[in-house]
Coordinates of C-alpha atoms in Angstrom, one line a residue:
Chain Q
M1009 CA 80.8 89.1 83.7
L1010 CA 77.7 91.5 83.5
H1011 CA 78.4 95.0 82.2
I1012 CA 75.5 97.3 82.5
K1013 CA 75.9 100.0 80.7
N1014 CA 73.6 103.5 80.5
L1015 CA 70.5 101.5 81.2
S1016 CA 67.6 103.5 81.8
L1017 CA 63.7 102.0 82.2
S1018 CA 60.9 104.0 81.6
F1019 CA 56.6 103.0 81.6
S1020 CA 54.3 104.1 79.3
R1021 CA 51.4 104.6 81.8
Y1022 CA 48.1 107.1 82.0
G1023 CA 49.3 110.1 84.0
G1024 CA 48.7 114.0 85.0
M1025 CA 46.1 115.4 82.8
S1026 CA 46.7 113.9 79.2
F1027 CA 44.1 110.7 78.1
R1028 CA 47.7 110.3 76.4
K1029 CA 50.6 107.9 77.8
V1030 CA 53.5 109.7 79.3
P1031 CA 57.3 107.6 80.0
L1032 CA 57.7 107.5 83.5
K1033 CA 61.7 107.5 84.7
I1034 CA 62.5 104.9 86.6
I1035 CA 66.2 104.0 85.7
S1036 CA 68.3 106.8 84.4
D1037 CA 72.1 105.6 83.2
F1038 CA 72.4 103.1 85.8
N1039 CA 75.5 101.2 85.2
I1040 CA 77.4 98.7 87.1
A1041 CA 79.9 95.6 86.8
V1042 CA 80.0 92.2 88.3
H1043 CA 83.1 89.4 87.7
T1044 CA 83.4 85.8 88.2
G1045 CA 84.2 85.5 91.7
E1046 CA 82.6 88.6 93.4
M1047 CA 80.0 89.8 95.1
V1048 CA 78.3 92.5 94.1
A1049 CA 75.3 94.6 96.3
V1050 CA 73.1 97.5 95.2
I1051 CA 72.0 99.3 97.8
G1052 CA 69.2 101.8 98.1
S1053 CA 65.4 103.2 99.9
S1054 CA 63.4 100.8 98.7
G1055 CA 60.8 101.5 95.8
A1056 CA 63.1 103.2 94.1
G1057 CA 63.7 100.5 91.2
K1058 CA 65.8 97.6 92.1
S1059 CA 63.6 95.0 91.7
L1060 CA 62.8 96.4 88.3
L1061 CA 66.4 96.2 87.9
A1062 CA 66.5 93.0 88.9
H1063 CA 63.8 92.1 85.8
A1064 CA 65.3 94.1 83.6
I1065 CA 68.0 91.8 83.0
L1066 CA 66.2 88.5 83.4
G1067 CA 63.7 89.7 80.5
I1068 CA 60.7 89.8 82.7
L1069 CA 59.3 93.3 82.4
P1070 CA 55.9 94.0 82.1
S1071 CA 55.1 94.5 77.9
N1072 CA 54.9 98.8 79.4
A1073 CA 58.7 98.8 79.8
K1074 CA 61.0 100.7 78.1
L1075 CA 64.9 99.4 78.3
T1076 CA 67.6 100.9 76.5
G1077 CA 71.8 101.5 77.5
D1078 CA 74.1 98.2 77.1
I1079 CA 74.1 94.9 79.4
E1080 CA 77.1 92.7 78.2
F1081 CA 77.3 88.9 79.6
K1082 CA 80.0 86.7 79.0
G1083 CA 81.7 89.2 77.1
S1084 CA 78.6 90.2 74.1
R1085 CA 75.6 91.7 74.6
L1086 CA 72.6 90.5 76.3
T1087 CA 69.2 91.0 73.9
E1088 CA 65.7 90.5 74.9
S1089 CA 66.3 87.0 72.8
R1090 CA 68.8 86.3 74.8
K1091 CA 67.8 86.8 78.1
K1092 CA 65.1 84.9 77.3
R1093 CA 68.0 81.9 76.0
I1094 CA 69.1 82.0 79.1
R1095 CA 68.2 83.1 82.3
G1096 CA 66.8 80.7 84.7
N1097 CA 70.6 78.3 83.4
E1098 CA 72.6 81.4 82.3
I1099 CA 71.4 83.8 85.0
A1100 CA 69.1 82.8 87.9
L1101 CA 66.9 85.1 90.7
V1102 CA 66.7 84.7 93.7
P1103 CA 63.6 86.2 94.6
Q1104 CA 62.6 88.5 97.2
S1105 CA 59.8 86.5 98.7
V1106 CA 57.5 83.3 99.5
A1107 CA 55.1 84.5 97.8
F1108 CA 57.1 83.9 94.6
L1109 CA 56.4 80.2 95.0
D1110 CA 53.8 78.2 93.0
P1111 CA 51.8 78.1 96.8
L1112 CA 50.5 73.9 95.3
E1113 CA 54.4 73.0 94.5
S1114 CA 56.2 71.2 97.3
V1115 CA 59.5 72.5 97.5
K1116 CA 60.7 69.1 96.1
K1117 CA 59.0 69.5 93.1
N1118 CA 60.4 73.5 92.8
I1119 CA 63.3 72.6 93.3
Q1120 CA 63.2 69.2 90.8
R1121 CA 62.1 71.7 88.4
A1122 CA 64.8 73.9 88.5
A1123 CA 67.5 71.4 88.3
F1124 CA 65.1 70.4 85.2
L1125 CA 65.1 72.9 83.0
N1126 CA 68.6 73.1 83.2
T1127 CA 70.1 69.9 82.9
G1128 CA 66.7 68.9 80.9
S1129 CA 67.1 65.1 82.5
T1130 CA 65.3 63.8 85.0
A1131 CA 68.0 61.7 86.1
K1132 CA 70.2 64.5 86.5
A1133 CA 67.9 66.7 88.3
G1134 CA 67.3 64.2 90.9
I1135 CA 70.5 63.9 92.2
M1136 CA 71.6 67.7 92.0
M1137 CA 68.3 68.1 94.0
N1138 CA 69.7 65.7 96.7
D1139 CA 73.5 67.5 96.7
A1140 CA 70.9 70.7 96.9
F1141 CA 69.6 69.4 100.4
D1142 CA 72.1 68.3 101.9
K1143 CA 74.1 70.8 101.1
Y1144 CA 71.0 73.9 102.5
G1145 CA 70.3 71.8 105.4
L1146 CA 67.3 70.9 103.9
A1147 CA 65.5 67.7 106.2
D1148 CA 64.2 65.1 104.0
N1149 CA 61.1 66.4 105.0
V1150 CA 60.7 69.6 104.2
G1151 CA 60.9 68.1 100.3
G1152 CA 57.2 67.8 100.8
L1153 CA 56.4 71.4 102.6
L1154 CA 54.3 72.9 100.7
P1155 CA 55.2 77.4 100.1
F1156 CA 52.8 78.6 103.0
Q1157 CA 54.7 76.0 105.8
L1158 CA 58.7 77.6 105.4
S1159 CA 59.7 79.8 108.2
G1160 CA 61.3 82.6 106.5
G1161 CA 64.7 81.8 106.5
M1162 CA 63.5 77.9 105.3
A1163 CA 61.7 80.2 102.2
R1164 CA 65.5 82.1 101.6
R1165 CA 67.1 78.6 101.9
V1166 CA 64.4 76.7 99.3
L1167 CA 64.8 80.1 96.8
I1168 CA 68.8 80.0 96.8
A1169 CA 68.8 75.9 96.7
A1170 CA 66.2 76.7 93.4
A1171 CA 69.3 79.0 91.9
T1172 CA 72.2 77.2 91.9
V1173 CA 70.5 74.2 91.0
S1174 CA 69.8 76.0 88.3
G1175 CA 73.6 75.9 87.2
A1176 CA 73.8 79.6 86.6
D1177 CA 76.8 81.2 86.6
L1178 CA 75.9 84.6 87.7
I1179 CA 72.8 84.7 90.5
I1180 CA 70.7 87.9 90.8
A1181 CA 69.6 88.0 94.9
D1182 CA 66.4 90.6 95.2
E1183 CA 66.5 92.0 99.1
P1184 CA 67.4 88.0 100.2
T1185 CA 67.5 89.9 104.1
T1186 CA 63.4 91.1 104.1
G1187 CA 61.8 89.7 107.1
L1188 CA 64.4 87.3 108.2
D1189 CA 66.0 88.1 112.0
R1190 CA 70.4 88.6 113.0
N1191 CA 71.0 85.7 111.9
A1192 CA 68.8 84.2 109.1
I1193 CA 70.5 87.1 107.4
D1194 CA 73.6 85.8 107.6
D1195 CA 72.6 82.9 107.1
S1196 CA 71.6 83.7 104.2
L1197 CA 74.0 85.7 103.0
R1198 CA 77.1 83.3 103.7
V1199 CA 75.3 81.0 101.8
L1200 CA 75.7 83.4 98.2
K1201 CA 79.0 84.3 99.4
E1202 CA 80.2 80.5 98.8
L1203 CA 78.7 81.0 95.6
T1204 CA 81.2 83.2 94.5
S1205 CA 84.3 80.3 95.9
E1206 CA 83.1 78.0 93.5
G1207 CA 83.3 81.5 90.3
K1208 CA 79.6 82.4 90.5
G1209 CA 79.1 86.1 90.1
V1210 CA 76.6 87.4 92.8
L1211 CA 74.0 90.8 92.5
L1212 CA 73.3 91.7 95.2
I1213 CA 70.3 94.2 95.6
T1214 CA 69.6 95.0 99.3
H1215 CA 68.6 98.4 101.3
D1216 CA 70.6 96.5 104.4
I1217 CA 73.8 98.8 104.3
R1218 CA 75.3 96.6 107.4
A1219 CA 74.8 93.3 105.5
A1220 CA 76.0 94.6 102.5
L1221 CA 79.4 96.1 104.2
K1222 CA 80.0 92.8 106.2
Y1223 CA 79.0 90.5 102.8
A1224 CA 79.8 92.2 99.4
D1225 CA 83.3 93.1 97.7
S1226 CA 82.1 96.2 96.1
I1227 CA 78.5 98.3 97.1
A1228 CA 76.7 100.4 94.3
V1229 CA 75.1 103.0 95.5
F1230 CA 71.7 103.7 93.9
Y1231 CA 69.3 106.7 94.2
G1232 CA 66.9 108.6 92.5
G1233 CA 67.6 105.5 88.9
T1234 CA 71.0 106.4 89.1
T1235 CA 74.2 104.9 90.6
L1236 CA 75.5 107.7 92.8
E1237 CA 79.5 105.4 93.3
I1238 CA 81.0 102.7 93.7
A1239 CA 83.3 101.6 96.4
A1240 CA 84.7 99.1 98.7
P1241 CA 83.6 97.9 101.0
E1242 CA 86.8 99.0 103.1
D1243 CA 85.7 102.8 102.2
F1244 CA 83.0 103.2 104.7
K1245 CA 85.0 102.5 107.7
H1246 CA 87.0 106.1 106.7
P1247 CA 84.0 108.3 105.5
E1248 CA 86.9 110.5 104.1
K1249 CA 87.6 107.9 101.3
L1250 CA 83.6 108.2 100.0
R1251 CA 83.5 110.1 96.9
H1252 CA 80.0 111.2 96.6
P1253 CA 78.4 113.8 98.9
Y1254 CA 74.9 111.5 98.9
T1255 CA 77.5 108.3 99.9
K1256 CA 79.0 110.6 103.1
D1257 CA 75.1 111.8 104.4
L1258 CA 74.2 107.7 103.8
Y1259 CA 77.3 107.4 106.5
S1260 CA 76.5 109.7 108.3
S1261 CA 72.9 108.7 109.2
L1262 CA 73.8 105.5 109.9
P1263 CA 73.1 104.8 114.0
E1264 CA 76.2 104.4 114.9
N1265 CA 78.1 107.1 112.6
G1266 CA 75.6 110.5 114.1
F1267 CA 72.1 109.6 113.3
V1268 CA 72.2 112.8 110.9
P1269 CA 69.3 113.5 109.2
V1270 CA 69.4 115.2 105.5
A1271 CA 66.0 117.1 104.8
G1272 CA 64.2 115.9 101.7
L1273 CA 62.9 112.9 99.6
N1274 CA 64.4 110.4 96.8
P1275 CA 63.2 111.5 94.2
F1276 CA 61.6 109.1 92.2
G1277 CA 59.8 109.4 88.5
D1278 CA 58.5 112.7 87.3
M1279 CA 60.4 114.1 90.2
I1280 CA 63.7 112.4 88.6
P1281 CA 65.9 116.3 88.3
A1282 CA 67.0 116.7 85.0
G1283 CA 70.7 117.7 86.4
C1284 CA 72.3 115.5 89.0
V1285 CA 69.6 113.3 90.7
Y1286 CA 71.1 115.2 94.3
G1287 CA 70.6 117.9 93.4
E1288 CA 68.2 119.0 96.0
R1289 CA 69.5 117.8 98.7
C1290 CA 73.0 118.3 98.5
S1291 CA 75.7 120.9 100.6
R1292 CA 77.5 121.6 97.0
K1293 CA 75.2 122.5 94.6
N1294 CA 75.7 124.7 92.3
E1295 CA 74.9 125.5 88.6
L1296 CA 76.3 123.2 87.1
C1297 CA 74.9 120.3 89.1
E1298 CA 71.4 121.9 88.2
T1299 CA 72.3 121.7 84.3
S1300 CA 73.8 118.8 83.4
R1301 CA 74.5 115.2 84.7
P1302 CA 78.1 114.2 85.9
D1303 CA 80.5 111.8 83.9
R1304 CA 81.5 108.6 85.4
K1305 CA 85.0 109.8 87.4
R1306 CA 87.0 106.6 88.6
I1307 CA 88.9 107.8 91.9
N1308 CA 91.2 105.5 94.0
N1309 CA 89.8 102.4 92.6
G1310 CA 85.8 103.0 92.7
D1311 CA 83.9 105.0 90.4
V1312 CA 81.9 108.5 91.4
W1313 CA 79.2 110.5 89.5
C1314 CA 79.4 113.7 91.0
H1315 CA 81.3 117.3 89.6
H1316 CA 83.0 118.3 93.1
A1317 CA 84.7 114.9 93.4
Chain R
M579 CA 48.7 61.9 122.5
I580 CA 46.0 61.7 119.9
S581 CA 47.0 59.9 116.7
R582 CA 46.8 61.0 113.2
Q583 CA 43.9 58.3 111.9
T584 CA 41.7 58.6 115.4
A585 CA 42.3 63.1 114.2
S586 CA 41.0 62.1 111.1
I587 CA 38.3 60.0 111.9
R588 CA 37.0 62.9 114.3
K589 CA 37.3 65.3 111.7
S590 CA 35.2 63.1 109.2
A591 CA 33.0 62.4 112.2
A592 CA 32.8 66.7 112.4
F593 CA 31.8 67.2 109.7
L594 CA 29.1 64.7 108.9
G595 CA 27.5 65.6 112.3
E596 CA 27.5 68.6 110.7
K597 CA 26.2 67.8 107.6
T598 CA 22.9 66.0 109.0
F599 CA 22.2 69.1 111.4
R600 CA 22.3 71.4 108.5
L601 CA 20.2 69.0 105.8
A602 CA 17.7 68.6 108.7
M603 CA 17.3 72.4 109.3
V604 CA 16.7 72.9 105.2
M605 CA 14.3 70.1 105.1
C606 CA 12.0 71.6 108.4
L607 CA 12.2 74.7 106.9
V608 CA 11.8 73.7 102.7
C609 CA 8.6 71.5 104.2
A610 CA 6.6 73.9 106.3
M611 CA 7.1 76.7 103.0
S612 CA 6.3 74.5 99.7
F613 CA 3.3 73.4 102.7
V614 CA 2.6 77.3 103.2
L615 CA 2.8 77.9 99.1
V616 CA 0.8 75.6 98.5
Q617 CA -1.6 75.7 100.6
N618 CA -2.0 79.7 99.3
S619 CA -1.8 78.8 96.2
P620 CA -4.8 78.5 93.4
V621 CA -4.6 75.2 93.2
D622 CA -7.3 72.9 94.9
P623 CA -6.5 69.3 94.6
V624 CA -9.6 68.1 94.4
R625 CA -11.0 69.9 91.7
A626 CA -7.7 68.3 90.0
Y627 CA -8.4 65.3 91.3
I628 CA -11.8 65.2 89.3
G629 CA -10.6 66.9 86.4
A630 CA -12.8 67.2 83.2
D631 CA -15.6 65.9 85.3
A632 CA -15.8 68.5 87.4
N633 CA -19.4 68.8 86.3
Q634 CA -21.2 65.5 86.9
I635 CA -20.0 66.1 90.6
G636 CA -22.1 67.8 93.2
T637 CA -21.2 70.2 95.9
E638 CA -21.8 67.3 98.5
Q639 CA -19.4 64.5 97.2
R640 CA -16.4 67.4 96.8
T641 CA -17.5 68.2 100.4
L642 CA -17.2 64.3 101.1
I643 CA -14.2 64.3 99.0
A644 CA -12.5 66.8 100.9
E645 CA -13.6 64.8 104.5
R646 CA -12.1 61.8 103.5
W647 CA -8.5 63.6 102.9
G648 CA -8.7 65.9 105.8
L649 CA -9.0 68.9 103.8
D650 CA -11.7 69.9 106.8
R651 CA -9.4 70.4 109.0
P652 CA -6.9 73.6 110.5
P653 CA -3.5 73.9 108.7
A654 CA -1.2 72.8 111.5
E655 CA -2.7 69.9 111.7
R656 CA -2.6 69.0 108.7
F657 CA 1.3 70.3 108.6
I658 CA 1.9 67.1 110.8
R659 CA 0.2 64.9 109.9
W660 CA 1.3 65.2 106.2
A661 CA 5.0 65.3 107.8
G662 CA 4.2 62.0 110.1
Q663 CA 3.7 60.9 106.6
I664 CA 6.9 62.0 104.7
V665 CA 9.7 61.0 107.5
R666 CA 8.4 57.5 107.2
G667 CA 9.0 57.8 103.5
N668 CA 5.7 58.1 102.5
L669 CA 5.4 61.3 99.1
G670 CA 1.5 60.3 98.1
T671 CA 0.1 58.9 94.8
S672 CA 0.4 61.2 92.2
M673 CA -2.4 62.1 90.9
I674 CA -1.8 62.6 86.9
F675 CA 0.3 59.4 86.7
N676 CA -1.6 57.1 89.2
E677 CA 1.4 55.8 91.0
P678 CA 3.7 56.3 94.0
V679 CA 5.3 59.5 94.4
A680 CA 8.6 57.9 95.2
S681 CA 8.2 55.4 92.0
V682 CA 7.4 58.9 89.5
I683 CA 10.7 60.8 91.0
G684 CA 13.1 58.1 90.8
K685 CA 12.0 57.5 86.5
R686 CA 11.7 60.2 86.2
F687 CA 14.6 61.1 87.7
I688 CA 16.5 58.6 85.9
V689 CA 16.0 60.0 82.5
S690 CA 17.0 63.8 83.9
L691 CA 20.2 62.4 84.9
G692 CA 22.2 61.5 81.9
L693 CA 20.8 64.4 80.6
M694 CA 22.2 66.4 83.4
A695 CA 25.7 64.9 84.2
A696 CA 26.7 65.8 80.1
A697 CA 25.5 68.5 80.4
W698 CA 27.0 69.9 83.7
V699 CA 30.6 67.9 82.2
L700 CA 30.2 69.3 79.1
S701 CA 29.8 72.7 81.0
G702 CA 32.1 72.3 82.9
I703 CA 35.7 71.0 80.8
L704 CA 34.8 73.6 78.2
G705 CA 33.9 76.6 80.3
F706 CA 36.8 75.8 81.8
A707 CA 39.6 76.1 79.2
L708 CA 37.6 78.6 78.2
G709 CA 38.6 80.6 81.5
I710 CA 42.0 79.8 80.8
I711 CA 42.9 80.4 77.6
S712 CA 40.7 83.5 78.1
G713 CA 43.0 84.2 81.2
V714 CA 46.0 83.4 79.8
W715 CA 45.2 85.7 76.7
H716 CA 43.7 88.5 78.9
R717 CA 43.1 91.7 76.5
R718 CA 44.1 89.6 73.2
A719 CA 40.7 89.4 70.7
V720 CA 40.9 85.5 71.5
S721 CA 39.6 87.0 74.9
K722 CA 37.5 89.2 74.4
I723 CA 35.8 87.4 72.2
I724 CA 35.3 84.9 74.9
D725 CA 34.3 87.1 77.6
L726 CA 31.8 88.6 74.6
Y727 CA 30.6 85.0 74.4
C728 CA 30.1 84.6 78.0
F729 CA 28.4 87.2 78.6
V730 CA 25.9 87.0 75.9
L731 CA 24.9 83.9 77.2
A732 CA 24.8 84.7 81.3
S733 CA 22.0 87.4 79.8
A734 CA 20.1 84.6 78.0
P735 CA 17.7 83.1 79.6
V736 CA 18.1 79.5 79.3
F737 CA 14.3 78.9 77.7
W738 CA 14.7 81.4 74.7
I739 CA 18.4 79.4 73.6
A740 CA 16.7 76.7 73.8
I741 CA 14.4 78.4 71.5
I742 CA 16.4 79.0 68.6
L743 CA 18.6 75.7 69.0
L744 CA 15.9 73.9 68.3
V745 CA 14.8 76.1 65.0
F746 CA 18.1 76.3 63.4
F747 CA 18.5 72.6 63.9
S748 CA 14.9 70.6 64.4
V749 CA 13.5 72.6 62.0
M750 CA 15.4 74.2 59.8
L751 CA 19.1 72.4 58.6
Q752 CA 15.8 68.4 60.7
W753 CA 19.4 67.2 61.8
T754 CA 18.0 66.5 65.6
P755 CA 14.6 65.7 66.7
V756 CA 12.6 68.5 67.5
S757 CA 11.1 66.4 70.8
G758 CA 11.5 63.3 73.4
S759 CA 13.9 61.4 74.9
T760 CA 13.5 58.0 72.8
P761 CA 12.0 58.1 69.1
P762 CA 7.8 57.8 69.5
G763 CA 6.3 54.4 68.0
I764 CA 9.2 52.0 68.9
P765 CA 9.5 49.9 71.9
A766 CA 11.4 50.6 74.6
G767 CA 13.4 47.6 74.1
E768 CA 15.1 48.6 70.3
I769 CA 16.1 51.0 71.2
T770 CA 19.7 52.1 70.7
L771 CA 22.3 54.0 72.7
A772 CA 23.0 55.9 69.4
Q773 CA 19.5 57.5 68.8
R774 CA 18.3 58.4 72.4
L775 CA 22.0 59.9 72.9
H776 CA 20.6 62.0 69.1
H777 CA 17.8 62.8 71.2
M778 CA 19.9 64.3 74.5
L779 CA 21.6 66.7 72.3
L780 CA 19.9 69.5 71.6
P781 CA 18.8 69.2 75.2
C782 CA 22.6 69.1 76.9
A783 CA 23.1 71.8 74.5
S784 CA 21.2 74.1 75.8
L785 CA 21.8 73.4 79.2
S786 CA 24.9 73.7 79.6
V787 CA 25.6 77.2 78.2
I788 CA 24.2 78.5 81.4
S789 CA 27.0 77.3 83.3
I790 CA 29.3 77.4 80.9
A791 CA 29.5 81.5 81.0
G792 CA 29.7 81.5 85.0
V793 CA 32.8 79.2 85.0
A794 CA 34.5 80.5 82.0
L795 CA 33.8 84.1 84.2
H796 CA 35.2 82.8 87.2
T797 CA 38.2 81.5 85.6
K798 CA 39.7 83.6 83.6
K799 CA 39.4 85.9 86.5
K800 CA 41.2 84.0 88.6
T801 CA 43.7 83.2 85.7
V802 CA 44.0 87.2 85.7
E803 CA 44.6 87.1 89.3
I804 CA 47.2 84.1 88.5
M805 CA 49.0 85.3 85.6
Q806 CA 49.8 88.4 87.5
S807 CA 51.0 86.7 90.7
D808 CA 54.8 87.1 91.9
Y809 CA 55.2 83.1 91.1
I810 CA 54.2 83.3 87.5
L811 CA 57.7 85.9 87.1
Y812 CA 59.5 83.8 89.1
A813 CA 58.4 80.9 87.0
R814 CA 59.4 83.4 83.9
A815 CA 62.3 84.4 85.5
R816 CA 63.7 80.4 85.5
G817 CA 63.1 79.9 82.0
E818 CA 60.2 78.2 82.0
S819 CA 57.8 78.5 78.7
A820 CA 54.4 79.9 78.2
F821 CA 53.3 76.7 77.6
G822 CA 55.3 75.3 81.0
I823 CA 53.5 78.5 83.1
V824 CA 50.3 77.5 81.8
L825 CA 51.2 74.0 82.3
R826 CA 52.2 73.8 85.5
H827 CA 51.0 76.7 87.7
V828 CA 47.9 78.5 86.3
L829 CA 46.1 75.2 85.7
R830 CA 46.0 73.8 88.7
N831 CA 45.7 76.9 90.8
S832 CA 42.8 77.6 89.1
L833 CA 41.0 74.2 89.2
L834 CA 40.5 74.1 92.9
P835 CA 38.4 77.2 92.8
A836 CA 36.7 76.1 89.4
I837 CA 35.6 73.2 90.7
S838 CA 34.1 74.2 94.0
L839 CA 31.8 76.7 91.8
H840 CA 31.3 74.3 89.4
F841 CA 29.9 72.7 92.4
S842 CA 27.6 74.5 93.4
S843 CA 26.3 75.1 90.3
L844 CA 24.5 72.2 90.5
N845 CA 21.4 74.3 91.3
E846 CA 20.8 75.9 88.3
I847 CA 21.2 72.9 85.8
F848 CA 18.9 71.4 88.0
G849 CA 16.5 74.9 88.1
G850 CA 17.8 74.9 84.2
S851 CA 16.4 71.5 82.9
V852 CA 12.6 72.6 84.1
L853 CA 13.4 75.2 81.4
V854 CA 14.5 72.8 78.0
E855 CA 12.9 70.0 79.2
Q856 CA 10.2 71.6 78.5
V857 CA 11.2 72.8 75.4
F858 CA 12.0 69.6 74.4
G859 CA 9.3 67.6 75.4
Y860 CA 12.1 65.3 77.2
P861 CA 10.2 63.5 79.8
G862 CA 12.8 64.1 83.3
L863 CA 11.9 65.1 86.5
G864 CA 12.3 68.4 85.3
K865 CA 9.1 68.6 82.6
A866 CA 7.4 66.0 85.9
T867 CA 7.8 69.0 87.4
V868 CA 6.2 71.4 85.1
D869 CA 3.2 68.9 84.7
A870 CA 2.3 68.2 88.6
G871 CA 2.6 72.3 88.6
I872 CA -0.1 73.3 85.5
R873 CA -2.5 69.9 86.6
G874 CA -2.2 70.4 89.3
D875 CA -0.4 67.1 91.0
V876 CA -0.4 68.8 95.0
P877 CA 1.8 64.9 96.3
L878 CA 4.4 64.7 93.0
L879 CA 5.1 68.6 93.5
L880 CA 5.9 68.5 97.5
G881 CA 8.0 65.4 96.9
I882 CA 10.3 66.6 94.0
T883 CA 10.7 69.8 95.8
I884 CA 12.0 67.6 99.0
F885 CA 14.0 65.4 96.2
T886 CA 15.2 68.6 94.5
T887 CA 16.2 69.6 98.6
I888 CA 18.1 66.3 99.2
F889 CA 20.0 66.9 95.5
I890 CA 20.4 69.9 95.5
F891 CA 22.2 70.0 99.1
F892 CA 24.1 67.0 98.6
G893 CA 26.0 69.0 95.5
N894 CA 26.6 71.6 97.3
A895 CA 28.4 69.2 100.4
A896 CA 30.5 67.4 98.5
A897 CA 31.6 70.8 97.3
D898 CA 32.8 72.2 100.5
Y899 CA 33.7 67.9 101.1
L900 CA 36.0 68.4 98.0
Y901 CA 37.6 71.0 98.5
T902 CA 39.3 69.9 101.5
V903 CA 40.8 66.7 100.0
I904 CA 41.7 67.6 96.8
D905 CA 43.4 71.6 97.7
P906 CA 46.6 70.3 99.4
R907 CA 47.2 73.6 102.0
M908 CA 43.6 71.8 103.2
R909 CA 45.5 68.3 104.1
H910 CA 48.6 69.5 105.3
M911 CA 46.5 71.8 108.0
E912 CA 46.6 69.0 110.2
K913 CA 50.7 68.4 110.2
I914 CA 51.2 71.6 110.7
N915 CA 48.6 71.8 113.8
E916 CA 50.9 69.1 115.3
Y917 CA 54.1 70.8 115.3

């Protein structure tokens, strides 16, 4: 349904010692595919630019952003004007937090508006809203509540309900687990997972590896603004099946797998090297890694971007 | 358990109680301070009373008047006697109008009220609209023009703007009358509403100019903040059009602070009316204030001071109260406490 090929995103800003605008690269050569009925998780550290990926797909980036590469949605190119047309009814966003809700708009009005933007009919929107209230266990009195009165888990259900009444086929969930306890995390991810059985595609953007492994059908590892590996969740059960040195290091850094740290920091912006983005911290680095970006290799039904794989 | 209704009555009672207490405190302070100021001013009530006949009246007669008015008593005693009359509602008699102060204020205030209300409403609507436009199209040409306009207005003295308007529209173009609130030489009963509005036009325009800049700049700042907020980003992601975003999210969220600000700017309009009425010879409360000051009419001056204090106090209290009524977050606070 969604195919992203070699997506790059940079911002022009005033920086360094010059008075001219210089580009700041956030995402480079990013690749991913989301198919119908599939939940794909993009995992990466906080602040790495994952949310901007969602904004890029929806066409809501700030005006100083420059986007290159190909995004294909339902078989045809997703241009900026098409994004503008289909966002909110073919692609929907489940935002990060309650801060994305208008503080003066009640839950009911909010969901009804999302349904109205989809159907263009007040009557249909009302029916869809009532269905969504039933489906997501929102009591009637919740409808009159304002965003500041919602708990984290409740807010998440409201945001997901708003995304589903929009009738979208692709749902982009941006960090839907932040600030929630274990039960609420399971609750909100289960709801998203159910959407895949209705034939929708879900792009899950998260830093919560455990949650991603539990629910996603495919895991894309995001590091230094690009994809390093796309693996099945099962691969994480057997570290020898993982393809990229970073994914392996990530695996061993989990508390249950030895808690082994890797020296260095995630590169961001100007610090991203020209060669392999993991080069500086990788134990297998050689000259080739420093000079050229690896191309995609397909191994065991997974993708990897590494010279050594 | 207390019901919601009793809780809300209790809340209103607490609000009223607090405001009444504050008003009493403010009144005490204002009365004391204005008394001290008048006491130490060069205004001599006896001379103001005698007026043009000053040369024909001897020193003994002056002392006699002063004694009759109690001006030979110590200031503290005079203050207590004056304050006692004020509390009983007796503001004294105006020397220049030869009428009770309360009735002078009443008549003059009616004239000013129309002018001030029109200017207040006009500046609120215009200022809010300009602020929204400037905020939504932040950094575009239209926003820069509005900002420049607001900064110029905010820094120009109101009497100067009034004179410029007067010179341009009344003297050069002769579209509007030069002075007064009604055409001269026509009996009060025959004056039409159109004539009154015609006379009000320029004073109202000059007066609204002061508040427009404040409301517009404040609304703009709030609007820019809203436009950069996460909920506007989300609204765009949901496919809301630019017009829908302004209508559904920007207007409501920036209206609350604007209303509150505009109520507390009542004092600016009141202060401005003194200058504007003077320039246009508009016979309202502002002009009466200037006349009372220049001609040494102490009772009228003090009466106007007290009246102004009450008026502005109610403006601010209304702003406080409205905020709790129109902001749904404030209304819902009670519900939260119940959970």
